[in-house]
Amino acid sequence: MLDASRRLLTDQAGREVALGTAEFRVLQALVSRPGVVLSRDQLLDITAGRSAQAFDRSIDNLVSRLRKRIERDPQHPDIIKTVWGDGYVCATPVKELT
C-alpha cells in the first residue's frame, strides 16, 4: 500500500518498504496514472523537473531499483512494465483507499 501523504510504502505483510526519494516519485507518478504509458522524458519532468539529456538512463536505473524492491520477480515484472520504445506503465490495478 502506498501512502503518498506519509511517503510510505508497505508490502502485503504490512512491512515498510524503504524507498529513496526519486524511487518514491517514480512509483507515485506511475500509480497515479495506472494503464498510462509514461515516457522517460515525462517521468524525468514529473520526478525531477528536468528534461532528459541524450542517452539519459537515470529513469531506467530508478525503475530497475524500484522493481528490485517491489516486484516478486524483478526480471519478469507484474507491476511496472516496460513498453519498448515508449516508456513505463503501471500494469496492476490501483485502488484508492479512503
mmCIF file of N, CA and C in Angstrom:
data_model
loop_
_atom_site.group_PDB
_atom_site.id
_atom_site.type_symbol
_atom_site.label_atom_id
_atom_site.label_comp_id
_atom_site.label_asym_id
_atom_site.label_seq_id
_atom_site.Cartn_x
_atom_site.Cartn_y
_atom_site.Cartn_z
ATOM 1 N N MET A 1 0.850 -1.167 0.000
ATOM 2 C CA MET A 1 0.000 0.000 0.000
ATOM 3 C C MET A 1 0.901 1.236 0.000
ATOM 4 N N LEU A 2 0.538 2.177 -0.828
ATOM 5 C CA LEU A 2 1.292 3.422 -0.937
ATOM 6 C C LEU A 2 0.509 4.538 -0.264
ATOM 7 N N ASP A 3 1.115 5.147 0.735
ATOM 8 C CA ASP A 3 0.523 6.286 1.425
ATOM 9 C C ASP A 3 1.335 7.515 1.012
ATOM 10 N N ALA A 4 0.834 8.221 0.005
ATOM 11 C CA ALA A 4 1.582 9.356 -0.547
ATOM 12 C C ALA A 4 1.751 10.482 0.460
ATOM 13 N N SER A 5 0.745 10.708 1.296
ATOM 14 C CA SER A 5 0.840 11.819 2.246
ATOM 15 C C SER A 5 1.924 11.585 3.294
ATOM 16 N N ARG A 6 2.157 10.327 3.626
ATOM 17 C CA ARG A 6 3.205 9.990 4.612
ATOM 18 C C ARG A 6 4.486 9.515 3.948
ATOM 19 N N ARG A 7 4.443 9.434 2.585
ATOM 20 C CA ARG A 7 5.595 8.948 1.811
ATOM 21 C C ARG A 7 6.038 7.588 2.315
ATOM 22 N N LEU A 8 5.060 6.673 2.366
ATOM 23 C CA LEU A 8 5.278 5.363 2.956
ATOM 24 C C LEU A 8 4.715 4.277 2.044
ATOM 25 N N LEU A 9 5.515 3.243 1.821
ATOM 26 C CA LEU A 9 5.081 2.072 1.068
ATOM 27 C C LEU A 9 5.193 0.867 1.980
ATOM 28 N N THR A 10 4.127 0.074 2.048
ATOM 29 C CA THR A 10 4.154 -1.152 2.828
ATOM 30 C C THR A 10 3.823 -2.323 1.920
ATOM 31 N N ASP A 11 4.403 -3.475 2.226
ATOM 32 C CA ASP A 11 4.117 -4.671 1.435
ATOM 33 C C ASP A 11 2.855 -5.344 1.955
ATOM 34 N N GLN A 12 2.496 -6.493 1.377
ATOM 35 C CA GLN A 12 1.251 -7.166 1.751
ATOM 36 C C GLN A 12 1.250 -7.646 3.194
ATOM 37 N N ALA A 13 2.436 -7.855 3.752
ATOM 38 C CA ALA A 13 2.533 -8.277 5.146
ATOM 39 C C ALA A 13 2.542 -7.102 6.108
ATOM 40 N N GLY A 14 2.474 -5.880 5.564
ATOM 41 C CA GLY A 14 2.459 -4.691 6.407
ATOM 42 C C GLY A 14 3.831 -4.144 6.748
ATOM 43 N N ARG A 15 4.876 -4.733 6.164
ATOM 44 C CA ARG A 15 6.236 -4.252 6.421
ATOM 45 C C ARG A 15 6.546 -3.049 5.538
ATOM 46 N N GLU A 16 7.249 -2.096 6.110
ATOM 47 C CA GLU A 16 7.638 -0.904 5.361
ATOM 48 C C GLU A 16 8.688 -1.261 4.318
ATOM 49 N N VAL A 17 8.525 -0.726 3.119
ATOM 50 C CA VAL A 17 9.488 -0.897 2.034
ATOM 51 C C VAL A 17 10.240 0.421 1.898
ATOM 52 N N ALA A 18 11.536 0.368 2.140
ATOM 53 C CA ALA A 18 12.352 1.586 2.080
ATOM 54 C C ALA A 18 12.550 2.007 0.632
ATOM 55 N N LEU A 19 12.244 3.259 0.355
ATOM 56 C CA LEU A 19 12.431 3.820 -0.981
ATOM 57 C C LEU A 19 13.171 5.140 -0.879
ATOM 58 N N GLY A 20 14.059 5.372 -1.837
ATOM 59 C CA GLY A 20 14.696 6.672 -1.941
ATOM 60 C C GLY A 20 13.686 7.674 -2.470
ATOM 61 N N THR A 21 14.013 8.940 -2.363
ATOM 62 C CA THR A 21 13.102 9.990 -2.808
ATOM 63 C C THR A 21 12.752 9.849 -4.287
ATOM 64 N N ALA A 22 13.743 9.653 -5.128
ATOM 65 C CA ALA A 22 13.487 9.541 -6.566
ATOM 66 C C ALA A 22 12.682 8.282 -6.874
ATOM 67 N N GLU A 23 12.971 7.177 -6.205
ATOM 68 C CA GLU A 23 12.198 5.942 -6.407
ATOM 69 C C GLU A 23 10.740 6.166 -6.030
ATOM 70 N N PHE A 24 10.524 6.826 -4.914
ATOM 71 C CA PHE A 24 9.162 7.104 -4.480
ATOM 72 C C PHE A 24 8.430 7.953 -5.513
ATOM 73 N N ARG A 25 9.095 8.973 -6.040
ATOM 74 C CA ARG A 25 8.462 9.861 -7.027
ATOM 75 C C ARG A 25 8.100 9.105 -8.306
ATOM 76 N N VAL A 26 8.973 8.206 -8.757
ATOM 77 C CA VAL A 26 8.668 7.410 -9.948
ATOM 78 C C VAL A 26 7.460 6.520 -9.681
ATOM 79 N N LEU A 27 7.462 5.853 -8.538
ATOM 80 C CA LEU A 27 6.332 4.985 -8.195
ATOM 81 C C LEU A 27 5.037 5.777 -8.097
ATOM 82 N N GLN A 28 5.082 6.904 -7.441
ATOM 83 C CA GLN A 28 3.891 7.737 -7.293
ATOM 84 C C GLN A 28 3.387 8.214 -8.654
ATOM 85 N N ALA A 29 4.307 8.600 -9.536
ATOM 86 C CA ALA A 29 3.907 9.049 -10.877
ATOM 87 C C ALA A 29 3.213 7.927 -11.635
ATOM 88 N N LEU A 30 3.735 6.721 -11.535
ATOM 89 C CA LEU A 30 3.153 5.596 -12.272
ATOM 90 C C LEU A 30 1.810 5.147 -11.688
ATOM 91 N N VAL A 31 1.731 5.007 -10.361
ATOM 92 C CA VAL A 31 0.473 4.514 -9.777
ATOM 93 C C VAL A 31 -0.630 5.560 -9.829
ATOM 94 N N SER A 32 -0.278 6.825 -9.963
ATOM 95 C CA SER A 32 -1.320 7.851 -10.078
ATOM 96 C C SER A 32 -1.897 7.908 -11.492
ATOM 97 N N ARG A 33 -1.271 7.161 -12.403
ATOM 98 C CA ARG A 33 -1.737 7.095 -13.800
ATOM 99 C C ARG A 33 -1.727 5.646 -14.274
ATOM 100 N N PRO A 34 -2.460 4.754 -13.606
ATOM 101 C CA PRO A 34 -2.406 3.339 -13.997
ATOM 102 C C PRO A 34 -2.876 3.137 -15.435
ATOM 103 N N GLY A 35 -2.155 2.278 -16.146
ATOM 104 C CA GLY A 35 -2.507 1.987 -17.525
ATOM 105 C C GLY A 35 -2.034 3.009 -18.536
ATOM 106 N N VAL A 36 -1.436 4.099 -18.069
ATOM 107 C CA VAL A 36 -0.949 5.159 -18.961
ATOM 108 C C VAL A 36 0.566 4.995 -19.106
ATOM 109 N N VAL A 37 1.016 4.910 -20.339
ATOM 110 C CA VAL A 37 2.450 4.799 -20.601
ATOM 111 C C VAL A 37 3.083 6.175 -20.435
ATOM 112 N N LEU A 38 4.101 6.216 -19.585
ATOM 113 C CA LEU A 38 4.852 7.456 -19.365
ATOM 114 C C LEU A 38 6.255 7.285 -19.944
ATOM 115 N N SER A 39 6.658 8.215 -20.780
ATOM 116 C CA SER A 39 7.992 8.155 -21.377
ATOM 117 C C SER A 39 9.052 8.526 -20.336
ATOM 118 N N ARG A 40 10.290 8.234 -20.665
ATOM 119 C CA ARG A 40 11.396 8.632 -19.780
ATOM 120 C C ARG A 40 11.384 10.147 -19.577
ATOM 121 N N ASP A 41 11.171 10.884 -20.657
ATOM 122 C CA ASP A 41 11.126 12.346 -20.553
ATOM 123 C C ASP A 41 10.023 12.805 -19.608
ATOM 124 N N GLN A 42 8.840 12.201 -19.733
ATOM 125 C CA GLN A 42 7.728 12.575 -18.851
ATOM 126 C C GLN A 42 8.069 12.248 -17.408
ATOM 127 N N LEU A 43 8.641 11.079 -17.173
ATOM 128 C CA LEU A 43 8.997 10.701 -15.808
ATOM 129 C C LEU A 43 10.062 11.629 -15.237
ATOM 130 N N LEU A 44 11.024 12.032 -16.047
ATOM 131 C CA LEU A 44 12.023 12.997 -15.575
ATOM 132 C C LEU A 44 11.379 14.329 -15.231
ATOM 133 N N ASP A 45 10.457 14.788 -16.075
ATOM 134 C CA ASP A 45 9.761 16.052 -15.798
ATOM 135 C C ASP A 45 8.958 15.955 -14.503
ATOM 136 N N ILE A 46 8.252 14.849 -14.331
ATOM 137 C CA ILE A 46 7.394 14.660 -13.159
ATOM 138 C C ILE A 46 8.215 14.508 -11.888
ATOM 139 N N THR A 47 9.288 13.735 -11.972
ATOM 140 C CA THR A 47 10.020 13.388 -10.759
ATOM 141 C C THR A 47 11.154 14.337 -10.414
ATOM 142 N N ALA A 48 11.789 14.919 -11.428
ATOM 143 C CA ALA A 48 12.962 15.748 -11.159
ATOM 144 C C ALA A 48 12.823 17.163 -11.685
ATOM 145 N N GLY A 49 11.784 17.410 -12.480
ATOM 146 C CA GLY A 49 11.592 18.738 -13.027
ATOM 147 C C GLY A 49 12.666 19.144 -14.009
ATOM 148 N N ARG A 50 13.185 18.156 -14.739
ATOM 149 C CA ARG A 50 14.212 18.485 -15.728
ATOM 150 C C ARG A 50 13.983 17.671 -16.986
ATOM 151 N N SER A 51 14.564 18.126 -18.061
ATOM 152 C CA SER A 51 14.464 17.433 -19.342
ATOM 153 C C SER A 51 15.552 16.376 -19.443
ATOM 154 N N ALA A 52 15.277 15.349 -20.221
ATOM 155 C CA ALA A 52 16.250 14.284 -20.425
ATOM 156 C C ALA A 52 17.360 14.739 -21.352
ATOM 157 N N GLN A 53 18.550 14.289 -21.067
ATOM 158 C CA GLN A 53 19.684 14.500 -21.957
ATOM 159 C C GLN A 53 19.771 13.281 -22.874
ATOM 160 N N ALA A 54 20.484 13.408 -23.957
ATOM 161 C CA ALA A 54 20.671 12.267 -24.845
ATOM 162 C C ALA A 54 21.288 11.111 -24.048
ATOM 163 N N PHE A 55 20.712 9.954 -24.189
ATOM 164 C CA PHE A 55 21.181 8.738 -23.524
ATOM 165 C C PHE A 55 21.074 8.799 -22.002
ATOM 166 N N ASP A 56 20.204 9.626 -21.484
ATOM 167 C CA ASP A 56 19.987 9.707 -20.042
ATOM 168 C C ASP A 56 19.268 8.438 -19.603
ATOM 169 N N ARG A 57 19.920 7.642 -18.797
ATOM 170 C CA ARG A 57 19.356 6.374 -18.354
ATOM 171 C C ARG A 57 18.967 6.398 -16.872
ATOM 172 N N SER A 58 18.881 7.571 -16.288
ATOM 173 C CA SER A 58 18.589 7.641 -14.854
ATOM 174 C C SER A 58 17.228 7.047 -14.517
ATOM 175 N N ILE A 59 16.226 7.248 -15.368
ATOM 176 C CA ILE A 59 14.911 6.674 -15.103
ATOM 177 C C ILE A 59 14.974 5.150 -15.190
ATOM 178 N N ASP A 60 15.713 4.631 -16.169
ATOM 179 C CA ASP A 60 15.867 3.179 -16.282
ATOM 180 C C ASP A 60 16.492 2.606 -15.012
ATOM 181 N N ASN A 61 17.499 3.291 -14.495
ATOM 182 C CA ASN A 61 18.147 2.841 -13.261
ATOM 183 C C ASN A 61 17.181 2.895 -12.077
ATOM 184 N N LEU A 62 16.400 3.962 -11.988
ATOM 185 C CA LEU A 62 15.422 4.078 -10.900
ATOM 186 C C LEU A 62 14.371 2.981 -10.982
ATOM 187 N N VAL A 63 13.871 2.726 -12.183
ATOM 188 C CA VAL A 63 12.858 1.679 -12.352
ATOM 189 C C VAL A 63 13.450 0.324 -11.992
ATOM 190 N N SER A 64 14.666 0.072 -12.381
ATOM 191 C CA SER A 64 15.327 -1.192 -12.046
ATOM 192 C C SER A 64 15.439 -1.370 -10.533
ATOM 193 N N ARG A 65 15.880 -0.324 -9.845
ATOM 194 C CA ARG A 65 15.983 -0.394 -8.374
ATOM 195 C C ARG A 65 14.610 -0.564 -7.737
ATOM 196 N N LEU A 66 13.631 0.153 -8.257
ATOM 197 C CA LEU A 66 12.273 0.064 -7.733
ATOM 198 C C LEU A 66 11.710 -1.341 -7.910
ATOM 199 N N ARG A 67 11.920 -1.926 -9.074
ATOM 200 C CA ARG A 67 11.449 -3.294 -9.316
ATOM 201 C C ARG A 67 12.078 -4.272 -8.332
ATOM 202 N N LYS A 68 13.348 -4.098 -8.019
ATOM 203 C CA LYS A 68 14.016 -4.990 -7.061
ATOM 204 C C LYS A 68 13.364 -4.901 -5.684
ATOM 205 N N ARG A 69 12.796 -3.758 -5.376
ATOM 206 C CA ARG A 69 12.181 -3.565 -4.060
ATOM 207 C C ARG A 69 10.722 -4.018 -4.007
ATOM 208 N N ILE A 70 9.984 -3.933 -5.137
ATOM 209 C CA ILE A 70 8.540 -4.178 -5.054
ATOM 210 C C ILE A 70 8.025 -5.361 -5.859
ATOM 211 N N GLU A 71 8.784 -5.864 -6.793
ATOM 212 C CA GLU A 71 8.309 -6.959 -7.631
ATOM 213 C C GLU A 71 8.682 -8.314 -7.018
ATOM 214 N N ARG A 72 7.813 -9.305 -7.189
ATOM 215 C CA ARG A 72 8.151 -10.670 -6.768
ATOM 216 C C ARG A 72 9.341 -11.179 -7.568
ATOM 217 N N ASP A 73 9.308 -10.937 -8.881
ATOM 218 C CA ASP A 73 10.383 -11.343 -9.774
ATOM 219 C C ASP A 73 10.742 -10.138 -10.641
ATOM 220 N N PRO A 74 11.772 -9.396 -10.249
ATOM 221 C CA PRO A 74 12.124 -8.183 -10.993
ATOM 222 C C PRO A 74 12.467 -8.436 -12.468
ATOM 223 N N GLN A 75 12.883 -9.643 -12.804
ATOM 224 C CA GLN A 75 13.191 -9.961 -14.198
ATOM 225 C C GLN A 75 11.936 -10.142 -15.046
ATOM 226 N N HIS A 76 10.814 -10.423 -14.386
ATOM 227 C CA HIS A 76 9.514 -10.591 -15.055
ATOM 228 C C HIS A 76 8.474 -9.790 -14.270
ATOM 229 N N PRO A 77 8.532 -8.470 -14.355
ATOM 230 C CA PRO A 77 7.696 -7.614 -13.511
ATOM 231 C C PRO A 77 6.210 -7.693 -13.855
ATOM 232 N N ASP A 78 5.403 -7.586 -12.807
ATOM 233 C CA ASP A 78 3.946 -7.546 -12.944
ATOM 234 C C ASP A 78 3.389 -6.146 -12.688
ATOM 235 N N ILE A 79 4.114 -5.350 -11.922
ATOM 236 C CA ILE A 79 3.608 -4.043 -11.504
ATOM 237 C C ILE A 79 4.038 -2.950 -12.470
ATOM 238 N N ILE A 80 5.324 -2.828 -12.702
ATOM 239 C CA ILE A 80 5.847 -1.810 -13.609
ATOM 240 C C ILE A 80 6.368 -2.514 -14.856
ATOM 241 N N LYS A 81 5.679 -2.305 -15.949
ATOM 242 C CA LYS A 81 6.050 -2.946 -17.210
ATOM 243 C C LYS A 81 6.748 -1.943 -18.118
ATOM 244 N N THR A 82 7.664 -2.456 -18.906
ATOM 245 C CA THR A 82 8.324 -1.667 -19.938
ATOM 246 C C THR A 82 7.493 -1.746 -21.202
ATOM 247 N N VAL A 83 7.255 -0.613 -21.815
ATOM 248 C CA VAL A 83 6.625 -0.556 -23.129
ATOM 249 C C VAL A 83 7.751 -0.117 -24.062
ATOM 250 N N TRP A 84 8.332 -1.099 -24.759
ATOM 251 C CA TRP A 84 9.534 -0.858 -25.547
ATOM 252 C C TRP A 84 9.338 0.284 -26.529
ATOM 253 N N GLY A 85 10.283 1.211 -26.490
ATOM 254 C CA GLY A 85 10.256 2.361 -27.373
ATOM 255 C C GLY A 85 9.392 3.507 -26.870
ATOM 256 N N ASP A 86 8.605 3.261 -25.809
ATOM 257 C CA ASP A 86 7.705 4.301 -25.301
ATOM 258 C C ASP A 86 7.993 4.716 -23.865
ATOM 259 N N GLY A 87 8.194 3.759 -22.958
ATOM 260 C CA GLY A 87 8.425 4.111 -21.570
ATOM 261 C C GLY A 87 7.972 3.024 -20.619
ATOM 262 N N TYR A 88 7.310 3.440 -19.558
ATOM 263 C CA TYR A 88 6.892 2.525 -18.498
ATOM 264 C C TYR A 88 5.427 2.745 -18.157
ATOM 265 N N VAL A 89 4.793 1.685 -17.634
ATOM 266 C CA VAL A 89 3.386 1.754 -17.282
ATOM 267 C C VAL A 89 3.146 0.965 -15.995
ATOM 268 N N CYS A 90 2.259 1.484 -15.166
ATOM 269 C CA CYS A 90 1.787 0.733 -14.001
ATOM 270 C C CYS A 90 0.735 -0.232 -14.535
ATOM 271 N N ALA A 91 1.048 -1.522 -14.528
ATOM 272 C CA ALA A 91 0.206 -2.528 -15.169
ATOM 273 C C ALA A 91 -0.662 -3.295 -14.189
ATOM 274 N N THR A 92 -0.727 -2.847 -12.970
ATOM 275 C CA THR A 92 -1.553 -3.510 -11.970
ATOM 276 C C THR A 92 -2.712 -2.610 -11.602
ATOM 277 N N PRO A 93 -3.846 -3.193 -11.241
ATOM 278 C CA PRO A 93 -4.970 -2.346 -10.830
ATOM 279 C C PRO A 93 -4.594 -1.526 -9.581
ATOM 280 N N VAL A 94 -5.070 -0.312 -9.554
ATOM 281 C CA VAL A 94 -4.797 0.587 -8.431
ATOM 282 C C VAL A 94 -6.127 0.970 -7.813
ATOM 283 N N LYS A 95 -6.194 0.811 -6.508
ATOM 284 C CA LYS A 95 -7.410 1.160 -5.782
ATOM 285 C C LYS A 95 -7.055 2.193 -4.734
ATOM 286 N N GLU A 96 -7.758 3.304 -4.762
ATOM 287 C CA GLU A 96 -7.518 4.349 -3.783
ATOM 288 C C GLU A 96 -8.265 4.015 -2.501
ATOM 289 N N LEU A 97 -7.535 4.048 -1.388
ATOM 290 C CA LEU A 97 -8.135 3.771 -0.095
ATOM 291 C C LEU A 97 -8.597 5.072 0.530
ATOM 292 N N THR A 98 -9.737 5.025 1.165
ATOM 293 C CA THR A 98 -10.249 6.232 1.808
ATOM 294 C C THR A 98 -10.145 6.155 3.306
#
